[in-house]
XYZ file of C-alpha atoms in Angstrom:
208
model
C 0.000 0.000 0.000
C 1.463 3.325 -1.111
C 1.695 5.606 2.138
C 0.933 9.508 1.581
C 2.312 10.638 4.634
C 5.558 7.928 4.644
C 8.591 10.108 3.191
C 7.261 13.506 4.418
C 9.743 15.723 4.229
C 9.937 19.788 5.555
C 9.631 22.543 2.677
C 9.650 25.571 4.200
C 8.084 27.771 7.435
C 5.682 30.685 6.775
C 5.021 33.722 9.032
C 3.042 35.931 6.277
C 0.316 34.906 3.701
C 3.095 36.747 0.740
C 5.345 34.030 1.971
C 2.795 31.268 0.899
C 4.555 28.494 -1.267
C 3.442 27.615 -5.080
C 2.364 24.406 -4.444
C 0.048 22.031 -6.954
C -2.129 21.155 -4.061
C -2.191 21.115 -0.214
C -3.981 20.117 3.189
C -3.707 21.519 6.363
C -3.546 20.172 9.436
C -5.116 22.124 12.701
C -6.447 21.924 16.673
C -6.373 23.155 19.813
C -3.201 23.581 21.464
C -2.192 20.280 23.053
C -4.821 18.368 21.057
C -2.272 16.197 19.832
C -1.569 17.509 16.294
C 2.402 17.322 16.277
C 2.025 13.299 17.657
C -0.859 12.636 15.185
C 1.215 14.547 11.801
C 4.694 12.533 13.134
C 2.707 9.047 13.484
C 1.148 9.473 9.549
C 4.902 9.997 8.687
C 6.590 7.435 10.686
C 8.724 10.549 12.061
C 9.693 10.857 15.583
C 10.076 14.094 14.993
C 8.890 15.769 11.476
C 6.374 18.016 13.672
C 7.928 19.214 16.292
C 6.116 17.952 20.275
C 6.240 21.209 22.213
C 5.976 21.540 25.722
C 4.358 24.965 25.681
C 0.764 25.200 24.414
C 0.834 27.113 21.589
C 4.411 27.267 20.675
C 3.837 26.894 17.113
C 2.784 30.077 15.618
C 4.284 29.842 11.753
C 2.551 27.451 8.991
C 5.105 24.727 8.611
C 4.723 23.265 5.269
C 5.298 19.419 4.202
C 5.899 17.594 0.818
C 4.142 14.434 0.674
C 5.439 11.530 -1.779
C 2.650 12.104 -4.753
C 3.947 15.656 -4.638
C 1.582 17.592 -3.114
C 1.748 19.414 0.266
C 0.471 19.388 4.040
C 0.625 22.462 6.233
C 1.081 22.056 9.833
C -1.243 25.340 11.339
C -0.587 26.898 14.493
C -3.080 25.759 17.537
C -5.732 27.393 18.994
C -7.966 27.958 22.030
C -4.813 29.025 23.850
C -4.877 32.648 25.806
C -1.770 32.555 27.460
C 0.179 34.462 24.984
C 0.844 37.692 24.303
C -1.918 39.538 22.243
C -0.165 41.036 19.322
C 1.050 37.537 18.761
C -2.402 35.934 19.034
C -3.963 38.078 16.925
C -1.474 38.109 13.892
C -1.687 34.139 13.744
C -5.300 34.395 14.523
C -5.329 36.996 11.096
C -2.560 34.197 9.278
C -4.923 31.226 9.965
C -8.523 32.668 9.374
C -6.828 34.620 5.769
C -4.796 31.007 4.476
C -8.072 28.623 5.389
C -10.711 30.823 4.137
C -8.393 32.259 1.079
C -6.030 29.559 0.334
C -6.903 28.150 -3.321
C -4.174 25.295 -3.094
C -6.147 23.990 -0.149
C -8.029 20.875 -0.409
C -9.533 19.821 2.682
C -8.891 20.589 6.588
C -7.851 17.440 8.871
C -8.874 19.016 12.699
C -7.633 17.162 15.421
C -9.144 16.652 18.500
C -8.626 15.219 22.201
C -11.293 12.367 22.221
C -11.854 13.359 25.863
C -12.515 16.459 25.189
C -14.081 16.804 21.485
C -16.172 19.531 20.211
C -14.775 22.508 22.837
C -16.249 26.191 21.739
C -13.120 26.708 19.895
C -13.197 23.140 17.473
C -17.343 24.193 16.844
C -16.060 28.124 15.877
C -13.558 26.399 13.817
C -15.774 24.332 11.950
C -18.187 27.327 11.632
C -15.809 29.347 9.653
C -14.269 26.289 8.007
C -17.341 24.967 6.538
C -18.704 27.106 4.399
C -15.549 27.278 1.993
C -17.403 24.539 0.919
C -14.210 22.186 1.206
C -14.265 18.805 3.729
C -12.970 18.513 7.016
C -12.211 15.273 8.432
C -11.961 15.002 12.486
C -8.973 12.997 13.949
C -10.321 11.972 17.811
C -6.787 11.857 19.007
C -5.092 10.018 22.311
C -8.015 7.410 21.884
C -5.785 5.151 23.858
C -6.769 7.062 26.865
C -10.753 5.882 26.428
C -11.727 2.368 27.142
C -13.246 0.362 23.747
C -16.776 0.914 25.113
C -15.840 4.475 25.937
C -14.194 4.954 22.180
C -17.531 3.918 20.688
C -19.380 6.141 22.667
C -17.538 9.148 22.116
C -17.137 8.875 17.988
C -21.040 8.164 18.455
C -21.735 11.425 20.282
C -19.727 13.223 18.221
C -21.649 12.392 14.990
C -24.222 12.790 16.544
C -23.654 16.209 17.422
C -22.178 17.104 14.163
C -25.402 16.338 12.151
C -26.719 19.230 13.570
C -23.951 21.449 11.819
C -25.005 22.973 7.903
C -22.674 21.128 5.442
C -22.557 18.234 7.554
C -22.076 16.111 4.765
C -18.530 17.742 4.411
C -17.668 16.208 7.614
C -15.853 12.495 8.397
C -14.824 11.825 11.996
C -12.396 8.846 13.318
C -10.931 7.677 16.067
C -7.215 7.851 16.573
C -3.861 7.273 18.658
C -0.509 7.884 18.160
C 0.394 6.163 21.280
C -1.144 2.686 19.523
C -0.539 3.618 15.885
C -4.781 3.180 15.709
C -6.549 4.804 12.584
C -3.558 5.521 10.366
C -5.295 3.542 7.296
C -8.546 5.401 7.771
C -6.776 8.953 7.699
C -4.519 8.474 5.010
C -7.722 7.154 2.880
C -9.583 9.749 3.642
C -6.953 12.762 2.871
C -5.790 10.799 -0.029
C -9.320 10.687 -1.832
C -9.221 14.874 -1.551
C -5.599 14.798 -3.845
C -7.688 12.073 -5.955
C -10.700 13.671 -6.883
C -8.824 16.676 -7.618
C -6.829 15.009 -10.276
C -9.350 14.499 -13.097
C -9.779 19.012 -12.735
C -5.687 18.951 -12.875
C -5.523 19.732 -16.385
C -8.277 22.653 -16.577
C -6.688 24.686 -13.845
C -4.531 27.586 -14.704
């Protein structure tokens, strides 16, 4: 099985939407701070360390940008839901990540991860509000699933759904479970991102 995400390798780090690479095609990963987004990109790569694990809750606050092995891209966003930084710094990443997901042409679909203790805060439902109606997908990684029993696995990706069919474009959202920690739901994610880069192909030749 070809793997997507196997030979990953780092392209570049953007601080300003002029920066923005020229890339054929891209998705973009994103969460709260501490959701588990670094662990979840480095376990689709088989990389202990492609996206870097910090200590600090929102650390990151550049879009780190990825080449997969069919040649297309994955940006690493900065997290959010996290106050405890200074403002002017909040706010210009806040401006960087609302201007690339709502503006970004190259973008194909958003992978948002979340803690599956904690899904669906304020922050991942405002996400998803703005998100949404760019009319591209969004599929949900339930990260650190290892920390649920089975039983309580299957409850929470069942509430979840649940609660997402009340969202508009709901049928722009897939959810999954997943853990780095147990290498659980690898398979699932790479299928779904890799239909986005698929269906795109036949259009390929029309673009400009």
């Amino acid at each position: 099985m070809s793997r997507l995400f196997q030979n990953a390798k780092f392209f570049t780090t953007v601080n300003h939407l002029k920066d923005l690479p020229d890339t054929p095609a891209e998705i973009a990963f994103v969460g709260r701070s501490n959701a588990g987004k670094s662990s979840a990109i480095n376990t689709l790569c088989n990389h202990v360390r492609l996206a870097f694990v910090s200590k600090t809750p929102g650390r990151t606050q550049h879009i780190n940008f990825f080449e997969l092995s069919n040649g297309c891209f994955m940006a690493d966003l900065p997290g959010y839901g996290y106050a405890q930084v200074p403002e002017a710094v909040r706010a210009h990443w806040v401006t960087l990540l609302g201007q690339y997901l709502q503006t970004r042409p190259q973008l194909r679909g958003l992978v948002l991860i979340m803690d599956a203790r904690h899904p669906l805060k304020d922050s991942d439902k405002k996400m998803l509000e703005f998100f949404l109606p760019t009319g591209k997908p969004v599929h949900i990684l339930l990260s650190k699933a290892d920390k649920l029993s089975k039983n309580e696995q299957i409850k929470t990706l069942s509430a979840v759904k649940q609660s997402l069919r009340g969202m508009a474009q709901t049928q722009q959202i897939s959810v999954q479970l997943f853990s780095s920690l147990k290498k659980q739901g690898i398979d699932e994610a790479e299928a779904a991102v890799g239909a986005w880069f698929a269906s795109d192909q036949p259009h390929a030749d029309n673009e400009v």
